[in-house]
Amino acid sequence: MAAVIIPNVSVDCVIFGADIQTKTLNVLLIRRYLESENSTTPLVDDYVLTGYHILENENVDETASRVLKELTGLDNLYKKQFKVFGNPNRLMNEKDQIWANSQNFNKRTLTIAYYFLLQTHDVTLDNDKFDTKWFPINNLPELGFDHRNIINEAYADLKEKSMHQPIIFELLPDKFTIKDLQNAYESMLGIEIDNRNFRRKIITKKYIVKLDEKQIGNAKKPSSLYMFSKDIYQKMNKENYIVNI
Amino acid sequence: MAAVIIPNVSVDCVIFGADIQTKTLNVLLIRRYLESENSTTPLVDDYVLTGYHILENENVDETASRVLKELTGLDNLYKKQFKVFGNPNRLMNEKDQIWANSQNFNKRTLTIAYYFLLQTHDVTLDNDKFDTKWFPINNLPELGFDHRNIINEAYADLKEKSMHQPIIFELLPDKFTIKDLQNAYESMLGIEIDNRNFRRKIITKKYIVKLDEKQIGNAKKPSSLYMFSKDIYQKMNKENYIVNI
DNA sequence: ACAAAAGTGTTATCAGTACACCCATGC
DNA sequence: GCATGGGTGTACTGATAACACTTTTGT
């Protein structure tokens, strides 16, 4: 009883992972590989996003969550459906044609693109099943289909959103230091932030709560841990319209 | 030679029109009407968004523009693809079933939703062809399918966006008064703004340019006209990251 | 005691808010 | 000359920006 899929439509997922060690924002990609019959150079050897078709009785959001779970084992993450890519030529470059012939899929497929936010160390990669790898957003490998474009648009949307919504916390552990938060902004936006002003700004927010805990294990002065309170944030932001163009 | 469409997918368009006279934000809707064979009460009598299927060789954005042009005759308007609606039950309520049977379309259809921004007085409604009507966003009629939901989500996205991007100008004529701008914000966001502070804030923006022209025709003191300079705006906003959570 | 990262304070400037009256015009 | 909406100013408060040194800890 194979699941019935909706033709002509797929879901693709840009999985963003913040690496708190390397202080980079990374993207999780799957290797796409096709050997050549008469040469040692492979016909196709690049990376793509994870994705799949939508099942007949499935909500589109559920498709995205399912695809994510299959790859990472994770559930209940921040998820944003940010754009549909439907250019008639989006799967028409040379390598994609070769791949399409080997995989037998429809050449006019729209894809509904999502991005997910998580921390790289929350994912245990099962590379027996998928040949996956994290790549820094600023140093992506060769990508198949229109996936470079999809990633770029996801990243632009994420940057834009991060500037006025508290989604950065989805990229951090529940307990984080002010410096972690600053690093997350700096690596995401590619900017430098004055540490003293940033600190003041953050500490005065009521929804950033100081915990009675210090970070252990790093070789120097231990720093205080904080958490983000979604409850307090939402209570403060009811009907609070600030026009800022 | 009928155009080939992509099955299972459609585009729906929320057309927002600002009415500078009534100071309301309106939505353009099409009447959906189906007579009953054995009763004077019609089987279906409500309103829906305009929309259509995507053609085989058409970009999704082109579908949206085409649908808009067919209904309004307008081109080159601000257009935002904001969300896909793909719930398996989205066309399954009673009246939609009746309608679906009379129109013979697939009950599992995803729709890619767009919204457009314009001024109501730019549209000449050809009601011989479509039975269309403007409705204030706060006083919508009975709506078919999941279109109330689609409109609500479009409106939420528009409000959110209007607070930190200069899209409000898409709802105004090229030349507008400060008061027009204020009215547009007030009706869109449902708030009241202090006229003096708003004025100062707007006039100090370099991309809001005062013209050597006064508004004529209104019976009192003529007010100065201004325009929005996209050029200046874009030059100022290059790489200008302001984190404000 | 030293290296490393955490954490702190001041001043100047700018933006936001609250609030009430005069001005220019058409009739 | 008067009604109508256009347009203006000030004082207070809070936020932002620029800037460099001290504190705490582990080794």
PDB file of N, CA and C in Angstrom, chain A residues 166-235:
ATOM      1  N   PRO A 166      11.666  37.518  17.714  1.00  0.00           N
ATOM      2  CA  PRO A 166      12.654  36.829  18.556  1.00  0.00           C
ATOM      3  C   PRO A 166      12.943  35.410  18.102  1.00  0.00           C
ATOM      4  N   ILE A 167      13.232  35.216  16.825  1.00  0.00           N
ATOM      5  CA  ILE A 167      13.478  33.856  16.358  1.00  0.00           C
ATOM      6  C   ILE A 167      14.914  33.408  16.576  1.00  0.00           C
ATOM      7  N   ILE A 168      15.779  34.336  16.921  1.00  0.00           N
ATOM      8  CA  ILE A 168      17.171  33.947  17.153  1.00  0.00           C
ATOM      9  C   ILE A 168      17.268  32.882  18.244  1.00  0.00           C
ATOM     10  N   PHE A 169      16.315  32.916  19.171  1.00  0.00           N
ATOM     11  CA  PHE A 169      16.355  31.979  20.294  1.00  0.00           C
ATOM     12  C   PHE A 169      16.114  30.542  19.857  1.00  0.00           C
ATOM     13  N   GLU A 170      15.542  30.372  18.666  1.00  0.00           N
ATOM     14  CA  GLU A 170      15.345  29.030  18.127  1.00  0.00           C
ATOM     15  C   GLU A 170      16.677  28.413  17.712  1.00  0.00           C
ATOM     16  N   LEU A 171      17.660  29.250  17.566  1.00  0.00           N
ATOM     17  CA  LEU A 171      18.982  28.776  17.162  1.00  0.00           C
ATOM     18  C   LEU A 171      19.909  28.565  18.358  1.00  0.00           C
ATOM     19  N   LEU A 172      19.406  28.875  19.530  1.00  0.00           N
ATOM     20  CA  LEU A 172      20.227  28.770  20.738  1.00  0.00           C
ATOM     21  C   LEU A 172      19.652  27.718  21.676  1.00  0.00           C
ATOM     22  N   PRO A 173      20.493  27.182  22.560  1.00  0.00           N
ATOM     23  CA  PRO A 173      19.944  26.288  23.581  1.00  0.00           C
ATOM     24  C   PRO A 173      19.037  27.076  24.530  1.00  0.00           C
ATOM     25  N   ASP A 174      18.237  26.368  25.324  1.00  0.00           N
ATOM     26  CA  ASP A 174      17.320  27.048  26.246  1.00  0.00           C
ATOM     27  C   ASP A 174      18.053  28.004  27.175  1.00  0.00           C
ATOM     28  N   LYS A 175      19.203  27.568  27.623  1.00  0.00           N
ATOM     29  CA  LYS A 175      20.011  28.403  28.513  1.00  0.00           C
ATOM     30  C   LYS A 175      21.227  28.879  27.734  1.00  0.00           C
ATOM     31  N   PHE A 176      21.407  30.174  27.685  1.00  0.00           N
ATOM     32  CA  PHE A 176      22.498  30.710  26.869  1.00  0.00           C
ATOM     33  C   PHE A 176      23.110  31.908  27.584  1.00  0.00           C
ATOM     34  N   THR A 177      24.301  32.267  27.167  1.00  0.00           N
ATOM     35  CA  THR A 177      24.944  33.462  27.718  1.00  0.00           C
ATOM     36  C   THR A 177      24.674  34.653  26.793  1.00  0.00           C
ATOM     37  N   ILE A 178      24.854  35.831  27.336  1.00  0.00           N
ATOM     38  CA  ILE A 178      24.663  37.034  26.512  1.00  0.00           C
ATOM     39  C   ILE A 178      25.622  37.013  25.324  1.00  0.00           C
ATOM     40  N   LYS A 179      26.807  36.508  25.590  1.00  0.00           N
ATOM     41  CA  LYS A 179      27.795  36.422  24.509  1.00  0.00           C
ATOM     42  C   LYS A 179      27.341  35.463  23.414  1.00  0.00           C
ATOM     43  N   ASP A 180      26.732  34.345  23.795  1.00  0.00           N
ATOM     44  CA  ASP A 180      26.178  33.411  22.798  1.00  0.00           C
ATOM     45  C   ASP A 180      25.173  34.127  21.895  1.00  0.00           C
ATOM     46  N   LEU A 181      24.318  34.907  22.542  1.00  0.00           N
ATOM     47  CA  LEU A 181      23.285  35.614  21.794  1.00  0.00           C
ATOM     48  C   LEU A 181      23.922  36.607  20.828  1.00  0.00           C
ATOM     49  N   GLN A 182      24.912  37.316  21.332  1.00  0.00           N
ATOM     50  CA  GLN A 182      25.610  38.276  20.482  1.00  0.00           C
ATOM     51  C   GLN A 182      26.295  37.575  19.312  1.00  0.00           C
ATOM     52  N   ASN A 183      26.962  36.464  19.605  1.00  0.00           N
ATOM     53  CA  ASN A 183      27.600  35.696  18.529  1.00  0.00           C
ATOM     54  C   ASN A 183      26.591  35.249  17.487  1.00  0.00           C
ATOM     55  N   ALA A 184      25.418  34.818  17.953  1.00  0.00           N
ATOM     56  CA  ALA A 184      24.393  34.348  17.030  1.00  0.00           C
ATOM     57  C   ALA A 184      23.974  35.471  16.082  1.00  0.00           C
ATOM     58  N   TYR A 185      23.758  36.661  16.626  1.00  0.00           N
ATOM     59  CA  TYR A 185      23.404  37.794  15.768  1.00  0.00           C
ATOM     60  C   TYR A 185      24.541  38.141  14.827  1.00  0.00           C
ATOM     61  N   GLU A 186      25.733  38.169  15.362  1.00  0.00           N
ATOM     62  CA  GLU A 186      26.869  38.572  14.535  1.00  0.00           C
ATOM     63  C   GLU A 186      27.096  37.608  13.377  1.00  0.00           C
ATOM     64  N   SER A 187      26.987  36.310  13.666  1.00  0.00           N
ATOM     65  CA  SER A 187      27.244  35.356  12.578  1.00  0.00           C
ATOM     66  C   SER A 187      26.076  35.316  11.601  1.00  0.00           C
ATOM     67  N   MET A 188      24.868  35.472  12.114  1.00  0.00           N
ATOM     68  CA  MET A 188      23.718  35.460  11.201  1.00  0.00           C
ATOM     69  C   MET A 188      23.707  36.668  10.288  1.00  0.00           C
ATOM     70  N   LEU A 189      23.947  37.842  10.856  1.00  0.00           N
ATOM     71  CA  LEU A 189      23.809  39.066  10.069  1.00  0.00           C
ATOM     72  C   LEU A 189      25.131  39.516   9.450  1.00  0.00           C
ATOM     73  N   GLY A 190      26.223  38.884   9.860  1.00  0.00           N
ATOM     74  CA  GLY A 190      27.517  39.291   9.334  1.00  0.00           C
ATOM     75  C   GLY A 190      27.907  40.690   9.750  1.00  0.00           C
ATOM     76  N   ILE A 191      27.611  41.023  11.000  1.00  0.00           N
ATOM     77  CA  ILE A 191      27.925  42.362  11.505  1.00  0.00           C
ATOM     78  C   ILE A 191      28.714  42.240  12.797  1.00  0.00           C
ATOM     79  N   GLU A 192      29.259  43.374  13.266  1.00  0.00           N
ATOM     80  CA  GLU A 192      29.858  43.407  14.595  1.00  0.00           C
ATOM     81  C   GLU A 192      29.016  44.295  15.490  1.00  0.00           C
ATOM     82  N   ILE A 193      28.871  43.869  16.717  1.00  0.00           N
ATOM     83  CA  ILE A 193      28.028  44.589  17.659  1.00  0.00           C
ATOM     84  C   ILE A 193      28.873  44.975  18.866  1.00  0.00           C
ATOM     85  N   ASP A 194      28.711  46.204  19.328  1.00  0.00           N
ATOM     86  CA  ASP A 194      29.416  46.652  20.531  1.00  0.00           C
ATOM     87  C   ASP A 194      28.903  45.877  21.735  1.00  0.00           C
ATOM     88  N   ASN A 195      29.823  45.215  22.399  1.00  0.00           N
ATOM     89  CA  ASN A 195      29.459  44.323  23.491  1.00  0.00           C
ATOM     90  C   ASN A 195      28.757  45.029  24.655  1.00  0.00           C
ATOM     91  N   ARG A 196      29.214  46.214  25.000  1.00  0.00           N
ATOM     92  CA  ARG A 196      28.634  46.917  26.157  1.00  0.00           C
ATOM     93  C   ARG A 196      27.226  47.386  25.871  1.00  0.00           C
ATOM     94  N   ASN A 197      27.004  47.976  24.706  1.00  0.00           N
ATOM     95  CA  ASN A 197      25.663  48.445  24.375  1.00  0.00           C
ATOM     96  C   ASN A 197      24.692  47.283  24.185  1.00  0.00           C
ATOM     97  N   PHE A 198      25.194  46.224  23.568  1.00  0.00           N
ATOM     98  CA  PHE A 198      24.338  45.063  23.344  1.00  0.00           C
ATOM     99  C   PHE A 198      23.877  44.468  24.671  1.00  0.00           C
ATOM    100  N   ARG A 199      24.821  44.323  25.569  1.00  0.00           N
ATOM    101  CA  ARG A 199      24.529  43.804  26.909  1.00  0.00           C
ATOM    102  C   ARG A 199      23.425  44.582  27.593  1.00  0.00           C
ATOM    103  N   ARG A 200      23.598  45.900  27.610  1.00  0.00           N
ATOM    104  CA  ARG A 200      22.594  46.727  28.273  1.00  0.00           C
ATOM    105  C   ARG A 200      21.221  46.531  27.631  1.00  0.00           C
ATOM    106  N   LYS A 201      21.228  46.596  26.329  1.00  0.00           N
ATOM    107  CA  LYS A 201      19.974  46.459  25.605  1.00  0.00           C
ATOM    108  C   LYS A 201      19.266  45.146  25.938  1.00  0.00           C
ATOM    109  N   ILE A 202      20.024  44.071  25.956  1.00  0.00           N
ATOM    110  CA  ILE A 202      19.434  42.760  26.208  1.00  0.00           C
ATOM    111  C   ILE A 202      18.983  42.613  27.653  1.00  0.00           C
ATOM    112  N   ILE A 203      19.830  43.035  28.569  1.00  0.00           N
ATOM    113  CA  ILE A 203      19.539  42.812  29.983  1.00  0.00           C
ATOM    114  C   ILE A 203      18.311  43.593  30.437  1.00  0.00           C
ATOM    115  N   THR A 204      18.021  44.709  29.784  1.00  0.00           N
ATOM    116  CA  THR A 204      16.843  45.481  30.188  1.00  0.00           C
ATOM    117  C   THR A 204      15.531  44.894  29.660  1.00  0.00           C
ATOM    118  N   LYS A 205      15.614  43.915  28.728  1.00  0.00           N
ATOM    119  CA  LYS A 205      14.380  43.279  28.256  1.00  0.00           C
ATOM    120  C   LYS A 205      13.833  42.370  29.360  1.00  0.00           C
ATOM    121  N   LYS A 206      12.564  42.545  29.668  1.00  0.00           N
ATOM    122  CA  LYS A 206      11.985  41.745  30.760  1.00  0.00           C
ATOM    123  C   LYS A 206      11.835  40.277  30.382  1.00  0.00           C
ATOM    124  N   TYR A 207      11.775  40.006  29.089  1.00  0.00           N
ATOM    125  CA  TYR A 207      11.554  38.622  28.667  1.00  0.00           C
ATOM    126  C   TYR A 207      12.861  37.849  28.515  1.00  0.00           C
ATOM    127  N   ILE A 208      13.970  38.496  28.855  1.00  0.00           N
ATOM    128  CA  ILE A 208      15.228  37.753  28.910  1.00  0.00           C
ATOM    129  C   ILE A 208      15.603  37.629  30.371  1.00  0.00           C
ATOM    130  N   VAL A 209      15.487  36.404  30.869  1.00  0.00           N
ATOM    131  CA  VAL A 209      15.489  36.154  32.308  1.00  0.00           C
ATOM    132  C   VAL A 209      16.836  35.582  32.728  1.00  0.00           C
ATOM    133  N   LYS A 210      17.414  36.228  33.741  1.00  0.00           N
ATOM    134  CA  LYS A 210      18.683  35.737  34.264  1.00  0.00           C
ATOM    135  C   LYS A 210      18.434  34.546  35.172  1.00  0.00           C
ATOM    136  N   LEU A 211      19.210  33.501  34.973  1.00  0.00           N
ATOM    137  CA  LEU A 211      19.053  32.286  35.781  1.00  0.00           C
ATOM    138  C   LEU A 211      20.088  32.269  36.901  1.00  0.00           C
ATOM    139  N   ASP A 212      19.826  31.470  37.920  1.00  0.00           N
ATOM    140  CA  ASP A 212      20.776  31.310  39.032  1.00  0.00           C
ATOM    141  C   ASP A 212      21.794  30.233  38.703  1.00  0.00           C
ATOM    142  N   GLU A 213      22.356  30.366  37.533  1.00  0.00           N
ATOM    143  CA  GLU A 213      23.241  29.312  37.069  1.00  0.00           C
ATOM    144  C   GLU A 213      24.370  29.931  36.285  1.00  0.00           C
ATOM    145  N   LYS A 214      25.501  29.286  36.349  1.00  0.00           N
ATOM    146  CA  LYS A 214      26.643  29.758  35.565  1.00  0.00           C
ATOM    147  C   LYS A 214      27.032  28.680  34.577  1.00  0.00           C
ATOM    148  N   GLN A 215      27.614  29.142  33.501  1.00  0.00           N
ATOM    149  CA  GLN A 215      28.097  28.190  32.515  1.00  0.00           C
ATOM    150  C   GLN A 215      29.343  27.516  33.057  1.00  0.00           C
ATOM    151  N   ILE A 216      29.395  26.176  32.998  1.00  0.00           N
ATOM    152  CA  ILE A 216      30.575  25.471  33.496  1.00  0.00           C
ATOM    153  C   ILE A 216      31.370  24.902  32.332  1.00  0.00           C
ATOM    154  N   GLY A 217      32.606  24.545  32.620  1.00  0.00           N
ATOM    155  CA  GLY A 217      33.370  23.777  31.656  1.00  0.00           C
ATOM    156  C   GLY A 217      34.268  24.600  30.767  1.00  0.00           C
ATOM    157  N   ASN A 218      33.967  25.886  30.582  1.00  0.00           N
ATOM    158  CA  ASN A 218      34.915  26.658  29.780  1.00  0.00           C
ATOM    159  C   ASN A 218      36.001  27.207  30.689  1.00  0.00           C
ATOM    160  N   ALA A 219      37.169  27.277  30.187  1.00  0.00           N
ATOM    161  CA  ALA A 219      38.363  27.379  31.013  1.00  0.00           C
ATOM    162  C   ALA A 219      38.546  28.707  31.738  1.00  0.00           C
ATOM    163  N   LYS A 220      37.670  29.660  31.511  1.00  0.00           N
ATOM    164  CA  LYS A 220      37.884  30.964  32.137  1.00  0.00           C
ATOM    165  C   LYS A 220      36.729  31.334  33.063  1.00  0.00           C
ATOM    166  N   LYS A 221      36.571  32.578  33.313  1.00  0.00           N
ATOM    167  CA  LYS A 221      35.508  33.058  34.202  1.00  0.00           C
ATOM    168  C   LYS A 221      34.139  32.571  33.725  1.00  0.00           C
ATOM    169  N   PRO A 222      33.401  31.893  34.591  1.00  0.00           N
ATOM    170  CA  PRO A 222      32.114  31.375  34.138  1.00  0.00           C
ATOM    171  C   PRO A 222      31.102  32.503  33.963  1.00  0.00           C
ATOM    172  N   SER A 223      30.290  32.395  32.931  1.00  0.00           N
ATOM    173  CA  SER A 223      29.345  33.478  32.667  1.00  0.00           C
ATOM    174  C   SER A 223      27.927  33.069  33.040  1.00  0.00           C
ATOM    175  N   SER A 224      27.115  34.061  33.324  1.00  0.00           N
ATOM    176  CA  SER A 224      25.733  33.805  33.722  1.00  0.00           C
ATOM    177  C   SER A 224      24.919  33.284  32.550  1.00  0.00           C
ATOM    178  N   LEU A 225      23.950  32.451  32.876  1.00  0.00           N
ATOM    179  CA  LEU A 225      23.052  31.932  31.859  1.00  0.00           C
ATOM    180  C   LEU A 225      21.713  32.660  31.915  1.00  0.00           C
ATOM    181  N   TYR A 226      21.123  32.790  30.754  1.00  0.00           N
ATOM    182  CA  TYR A 226      19.831  33.462  30.619  1.00  0.00           C
ATOM    183  C   TYR A 226      18.888  32.566  29.850  1.00  0.00           C
ATOM    184  N   MET A 227      17.599  32.864  29.963  1.00  0.00           N
ATOM    185  CA  MET A 227      16.632  32.178  29.099  1.00  0.00           C
ATOM    186  C   MET A 227      15.684  33.211  28.500  1.00  0.00           C
ATOM    187  N   PHE A 228      15.046  32.814  27.411  1.00  0.00           N
ATOM    188  CA  PHE A 228      14.054  33.669  26.774  1.00  0.00           C
ATOM    189  C   PHE A 228      12.669  33.210  27.213  1.00  0.00           C
ATOM    190  N   SER A 229      11.874  34.126  27.750  1.00  0.00           N
ATOM    191  CA  SER A 229      10.516  33.772  28.156  1.00  0.00           C
ATOM    192  C   SER A 229       9.512  34.189  27.086  1.00  0.00           C
ATOM    193  N   LYS A 230       9.022  33.200  26.375  1.00  0.00           N
ATOM    194  CA  LYS A 230       8.044  33.450  25.326  1.00  0.00           C
ATOM    195  C   LYS A 230       6.759  34.038  25.914  1.00  0.00           C
ATOM    196  N   ASP A 231       6.377  33.538  27.082  1.00  0.00           N
ATOM    197  CA  ASP A 231       5.176  34.037  27.776  1.00  0.00           C
ATOM    198  C   ASP A 231       5.243  35.539  27.992  1.00  0.00           C
ATOM    199  N   ILE A 232       6.321  35.967  28.609  1.00  0.00           N
ATOM    200  CA  ILE A 232       6.443  37.394  28.926  1.00  0.00           C
ATOM    201  C   ILE A 232       6.477  38.202  27.640  1.00  0.00           C
ATOM    202  N   TYR A 233       7.200  37.680  26.654  1.00  0.00           N
ATOM    203  CA  TYR A 233       7.283  38.383  25.374  1.00  0.00           C
ATOM    204  C   TYR A 233       5.904  38.596  24.773  1.00  0.00           C
ATOM    205  N   GLN A 234       5.104  37.547  24.766  1.00  0.00           N
ATOM    206  CA  GLN A 234       3.786  37.655  24.133  1.00  0.00           C
ATOM    207  C   GLN A 234       2.855  38.571  24.899  1.00  0.00           C
ATOM    208  N   LYS A 235       2.948  38.549  26.211  1.00  0.00           N
ATOM    209  CA  LYS A 235       2.113  39.460  27.004  1.00  0.00           C
ATOM    210  C   LYS A 235       2.468  40.911  26.714  1.00  0.00           C
TER     211      LYS A 235
END
